């Protein structure tokens, strides 16, 4: 299955700033998925990033807050804009493994703490 | 809103103990149920994908069962080891994965 490199692994950010998370896959994939896990909550899908088109956002998530880039088939970025303490979460990117039934391979995550 | 629930929220066991935890999901329009293991500072790792009622899957000391009619799955760990310490997530598969909040397992030597 694919190997995903994600960075930063963790960061401490100031309120009102923005941070971009990068995700690099070692093979070409059509779709990349961005998830968030807030403390005590479940892993929640933010958006699906397709190469060559705008990302598809889930209910409750908007492009202005979480702009996504997908410049090629192996790379994507997620920006968390104008951060507040409520954005303190683990953010993960993932891709389908190709073994069927939506099985996902994940990056190791980016743990953001917003002060 | 589809709800996937896991219990217990956390579990502390001694090395060598066997343990199990539960995932509850909607029983209608079932497609698949996933289990993932997520160790601290690592990537979540797929353990099982289960699609058929009555399915049983096994990987070493870890096994899982599935009841789609009543909407639950059990994950069992036999003879827990410290390296089993992780958060175990289940995910209900519709057109996307709906995750539970996980069961955090700590195994003490």
CSV table of C-alpha atoms in Angstrom, one decimal:
chain,number,residue,atom,x,y,z
A,1,UNK,CA,0.0,0.0,0.0
A,2,UNK,CA,1.0,3.6,-0.4
A,3,UNK,CA,3.4,5.4,2.0
A,4,UNK,CA,2.3,8.9,3.1
A,5,UNK,CA,4.6,11.5,4.5
A,6,UNK,CA,2.9,14.3,6.4
A,7,UNK,CA,4.4,17.4,7.9
A,8,UNK,CA,4.6,19.1,10.3
A,9,UNK,CA,4.1,16.3,12.8
A,10,UNK,CA,3.1,18.9,15.4
A,11,UNK,CA,3.0,22.6,15.9
A,12,UNK,CA,2.0,25.2,18.4
A,13,UNK,CA,0.2,28.1,16.8
A,14,UNK,CA,-1.0,31.5,17.8
A,15,UNK,CA,-4.7,32.5,17.5
A,16,UNK,CA,-5.4,34.2,14.3
A,17,UNK,CA,-2.6,32.7,12.3
A,18,UNK,CA,-2.8,30.1,9.5
A,19,UNK,CA,-0.8,26.9,9.1
A,20,UNK,CA,-0.4,24.7,6.0
A,21,UNK,CA,0.0,20.9,6.4
A,22,UNK,CA,1.7,19.0,3.6
A,23,UNK,CA,1.0,15.5,2.5
A,24,UNK,CA,3.2,13.5,0.1
A,25,UNK,CA,2.3,10.1,-1.3
A,26,UNK,CA,4.8,7.7,-2.8
A,27,UNK,CA,2.5,6.8,-5.7
A,28,UNK,CA,-0.1,8.5,-7.9
A,29,UNK,CA,-3.6,8.6,-6.4
A,30,UNK,CA,-6.8,10.1,-7.8
A,31,UNK,CA,-8.3,11.2,-4.4
A,32,UNK,CA,-6.7,12.3,-1.2
A,33,UNK,CA,-8.8,12.7,2.0
A,34,UNK,CA,-8.3,15.2,4.8
A,35,UNK,CA,-9.5,14.2,8.3
A,36,UNK,CA,-9.6,16.0,11.6
A,37,UNK,CA,-9.8,14.5,15.1
A,38,UNK,CA,-10.7,17.0,17.8
A,39,UNK,CA,-10.0,16.0,21.4
A,40,UNK,CA,-12.4,13.3,22.5
A,41,UNK,CA,-14.2,13.3,19.1
A,42,UNK,CA,-14.2,10.9,16.2
A,43,UNK,CA,-12.1,11.1,13.1
A,44,UNK,CA,-14.2,13.4,10.8
A,45,UNK,CA,-13.8,13.9,7.1
A,46,UNK,CA,-13.0,17.5,6.2
A,47,UNK,CA,-12.8,17.2,2.4
A,48,UNK,CA,-11.8,15.1,-0.6
A,49,UNK,CA,-9.0,16.6,-2.7
A,50,UNK,CA,-9.1,15.7,-6.4
A,51,UNK,CA,-6.3,16.6,-8.8
A,52,UNK,CA,-7.3,19.2,-11.3
A,53,UNK,CA,-10.6,20.2,-9.7
A,54,UNK,CA,-11.8,21.9,-6.5
A,55,UNK,CA,-11.9,20.0,-3.3
A,56,UNK,CA,-15.2,18.6,-2.2
A,57,UNK,CA,-16.0,19.7,1.4
A,58,UNK,CA,-18.2,17.9,3.9
A,59,UNK,CA,-21.0,19.6,5.8
A,60,UNK,CA,-19.7,22.0,8.4
A,61,UNK,CA,-16.4,22.6,6.6
A,62,UNK,CA,-15.8,25.5,4.2
A,63,UNK,CA,-13.1,26.4,1.7
A,64,UNK,CA,-12.3,29.8,3.3
A,65,UNK,CA,-11.4,28.1,6.6
A,66,UNK,CA,-9.7,25.0,5.1
A,67,UNK,CA,-8.3,25.8,1.7
A,68,UNK,CA,-6.9,22.7,-0.1
A,69,UNK,CA,-4.4,22.5,-2.9
A,70,UNK,CA,-3.9,19.4,-5.1
A,71,UNK,CA,-1.3,20.4,-7.7
A,72,UNK,CA,-0.5,16.9,-8.8
A,73,UNK,CA,-1.3,13.2,-8.2
A,74,UNK,CA,1.1,12.7,-5.3
A,75,UNK,CA,0.8,15.9,-3.2
A,76,UNK,CA,-1.8,17.9,-1.4
A,77,UNK,CA,-1.9,20.7,1.3
A,78,UNK,CA,-4.5,21.6,3.8
A,79,UNK,CA,-4.4,25.1,5.3
A,80,UNK,CA,-6.1,25.9,8.6
A,81,UNK,CA,-6.9,29.6,8.4
A,82,UNK,CA,-7.4,32.2,11.1
A,83,UNK,CA,-7.0,29.6,13.8
A,84,UNK,CA,-8.8,29.6,17.1
A,85,UNK,CA,-8.3,27.2,20.1
A,86,UNK,CA,-11.2,25.1,18.7
A,87,UNK,CA,-9.0,24.2,15.8
A,88,UNK,CA,-6.6,22.3,18.1
A,89,UNK,CA,-6.8,18.8,16.6
A,90,UNK,CA,-4.9,16.1,14.9
A,91,UNK,CA,-5.2,16.5,11.1
A,92,UNK,CA,-4.6,13.5,8.9
A,93,UNK,CA,-4.4,12.9,5.2
A,94,UNK,CA,-5.2,9.6,3.7
A,95,UNK,CA,-5.6,7.7,0.4
A,96,UNK,CA,-7.5,4.5,-0.6
A,97,UNK,CA,-5.3,1.5,-0.5
A,98,UNK,CA,-6.9,0.0,-3.6
A,99,UNK,CA,-7.9,-3.2,-1.8
A,100,UNK,CA,-11.5,-2.4,-2.0
A,101,UNK,CA,-14.3,-1.2,0.4
A,102,UNK,CA,-12.8,2.2,1.1
A,103,UNK,CA,-9.8,0.9,3.1
A,104,UNK,CA,-7.6,3.8,3.9
A,105,UNK,CA,-3.9,4.4,4.4
A,106,UNK,CA,-3.1,7.4,6.6
A,107,UNK,CA,-0.3,9.7,7.2
A,108,UNK,CA,1.0,9.9,10.8
A,109,UNK,CA,-0.9,13.1,11.4
A,110,UNK,CA,-0.2,16.7,12.3
A,111,UNK,CA,-1.0,17.6,15.9
A,112,UNK,CA,-1.9,21.3,16.1
A,113,UNK,CA,-2.3,23.2,19.4
A,114,UNK,CA,-3.7,26.7,19.1
A,115,UNK,CA,-3.1,29.1,22.0
B,1,UNK,CA,-27.1,11.5,11.0
B,2,UNK,CA,-25.3,8.2,11.1
B,3,UNK,CA,-24.0,7.3,14.5
B,4,UNK,CA,-21.2,4.9,15.2
B,5,UNK,CA,-20.6,4.2,18.9
B,6,UNK,CA,-17.7,2.5,20.6
B,7,UNK,CA,-17.5,1.2,24.1
B,8,UNK,CA,-15.8,1.4,26.5
B,9,UNK,CA,-14.1,4.7,25.9
B,10,UNK,CA,-10.9,3.4,27.6
B,11,UNK,CA,-9.7,0.2,29.0
B,12,UNK,CA,-6.7,-0.7,31.3
B,13,UNK,CA,-5.7,-4.4,31.4
B,14,UNK,CA,-2.7,-6.4,32.7
B,15,UNK,CA,-0.4,-8.2,30.3
B,16,UNK,CA,-1.8,-11.6,29.5
B,17,UNK,CA,-5.5,-10.6,30.0
B,18,UNK,CA,-7.9,-11.1,27.2
B,19,UNK,CA,-10.2,-8.2,26.4
B,20,UNK,CA,-12.9,-7.1,24.0
B,21,UNK,CA,-14.7,-4.0,23.0
B,22,UNK,CA,-17.8,-3.1,21.0
B,23,UNK,CA,-18.7,-1.0,18.0
B,24,UNK,CA,-22.4,-0.2,17.3
B,25,UNK,CA,-23.6,1.1,13.9
B,26,UNK,CA,-26.8,1.5,11.9
B,27,UNK,CA,-28.1,-1.9,10.8
B,28,UNK,CA,-29.9,-0.6,7.7
B,29,UNK,CA,-28.2,-0.3,4.3
B,30,UNK,CA,-25.0,-2.0,5.6
B,31,UNK,CA,-22.0,-2.1,3.3
B,32,UNK,CA,-18.9,-2.7,5.3
B,33,UNK,CA,-17.4,-2.2,8.8
B,34,UNK,CA,-13.7,-1.4,9.3
B,35,UNK,CA,-11.4,-1.7,12.3
B,36,UNK,CA,-8.3,0.4,12.6
B,37,UNK,CA,-5.5,0.4,15.2
B,38,UNK,CA,-4.0,3.8,16.0
B,39,UNK,CA,-0.8,3.9,18.1
B,40,UNK,CA,0.3,7.2,19.5
B,41,UNK,CA,2.4,9.2,17.1
B,42,UNK,CA,1.8,6.7,14.3
B,43,UNK,CA,-0.6,6.3,11.4
B,44,UNK,CA,-3.9,4.6,11.9
B,45,UNK,CA,-3.5,1.1,10.5
B,46,UNK,CA,-6.3,-1.0,8.9
B,47,UNK,CA,-6.9,-4.3,10.8
B,48,UNK,CA,-10.1,-5.7,9.3
B,49,UNK,CA,-12.8,-5.0,6.7
B,50,UNK,CA,-15.9,-7.0,7.3
B,51,UNK,CA,-18.8,-7.2,4.9
B,52,UNK,CA,-21.0,-10.2,5.7
B,53,UNK,CA,-23.2,-10.9,8.6
B,54,UNK,CA,-21.5,-13.5,10.8
B,55,UNK,CA,-18.1,-12.7,9.4
B,56,UNK,CA,-15.2,-13.5,11.7
B,57,UNK,CA,-11.7,-12.2,10.9
B,58,UNK,CA,-8.4,-13.0,12.7
B,59,UNK,CA,-5.0,-11.5,12.7
B,60,UNK,CA,-2.6,-13.1,15.2
B,61,UNK,CA,-4.1,-12.6,18.7
B,62,UNK,CA,-6.7,-10.1,17.4
B,63,UNK,CA,-10.1,-11.2,16.0
B,64,UNK,CA,-13.4,-9.5,15.2
B,65,UNK,CA,-17.0,-10.6,14.6
B,66,UNK,CA,-19.8,-8.9,12.8
B,67,UNK,CA,-23.6,-8.9,13.3
B,68,UNK,CA,-25.2,-6.7,10.7
B,69,UNK,CA,-28.7,-7.5,11.6
B,70,UNK,CA,-28.4,-6.0,15.1
B,71,UNK,CA,-25.7,-3.6,14.1
B,72,UNK,CA,-22.6,-4.4,16.2
B,73,UNK,CA,-19.1,-5.7,15.9
B,74,UNK,CA,-16.8,-7.0,18.6
B,75,UNK,CA,-13.0,-6.8,18.6
B,76,UNK,CA,-11.2,-9.4,20.8
B,77,UNK,CA,-7.6,-9.4,21.9
B,78,UNK,CA,-6.3,-12.6,23.4
B,79,UNK,CA,-3.4,-12.5,25.9
B,80,UNK,CA,-2.9,-8.7,25.6
B,81,UNK,CA,0.6,-7.4,25.3
B,82,UNK,CA,2.0,-3.9,26.0
B,83,UNK,CA,2.5,-3.5,22.3
B,84,UNK,CA,-1.3,-3.8,21.9
B,85,UNK,CA,-1.7,-0.5,23.6
B,86,UNK,CA,-3.4,1.8,21.1
B,87,UNK,CA,-6.7,3.4,20.2
B,88,UNK,CA,-9.0,1.0,18.3
B,89,UNK,CA,-11.3,2.7,15.8
B,90,UNK,CA,-14.2,1.2,14.0
B,91,UNK,CA,-15.7,2.9,10.9
B,92,UNK,CA,-19.0,2.3,9.2
B,93,UNK,CA,-18.7,2.3,5.4
B,94,UNK,CA,-21.3,4.2,3.4
B,95,UNK,CA,-20.0,6.3,0.6
B,96,UNK,CA,-17.4,7.4,3.0
B,97,UNK,CA,-16.2,6.2,6.4
B,98,UNK,CA,-18.0,7.2,9.5
B,99,UNK,CA,-15.7,6.7,12.5
B,100,UNK,CA,-16.5,6.0,16.1
B,101,UNK,CA,-14.6,7.8,18.9
B,102,UNK,CA,-12.4,4.8,19.5
B,103,UNK,CA,-11.5,2.6,22.5
B,104,UNK,CA,-8.2,3.5,24.1
B,105,UNK,CA,-6.5,0.4,25.3
B,106,UNK,CA,-3.6,0.4,27.7
B,107,UNK,CA,-1.8,-2.9,28.6
B,108,UNK,CA,0.4,-2.8,31.7
B,109,UNK,CA,3.3,-5.2,32.1
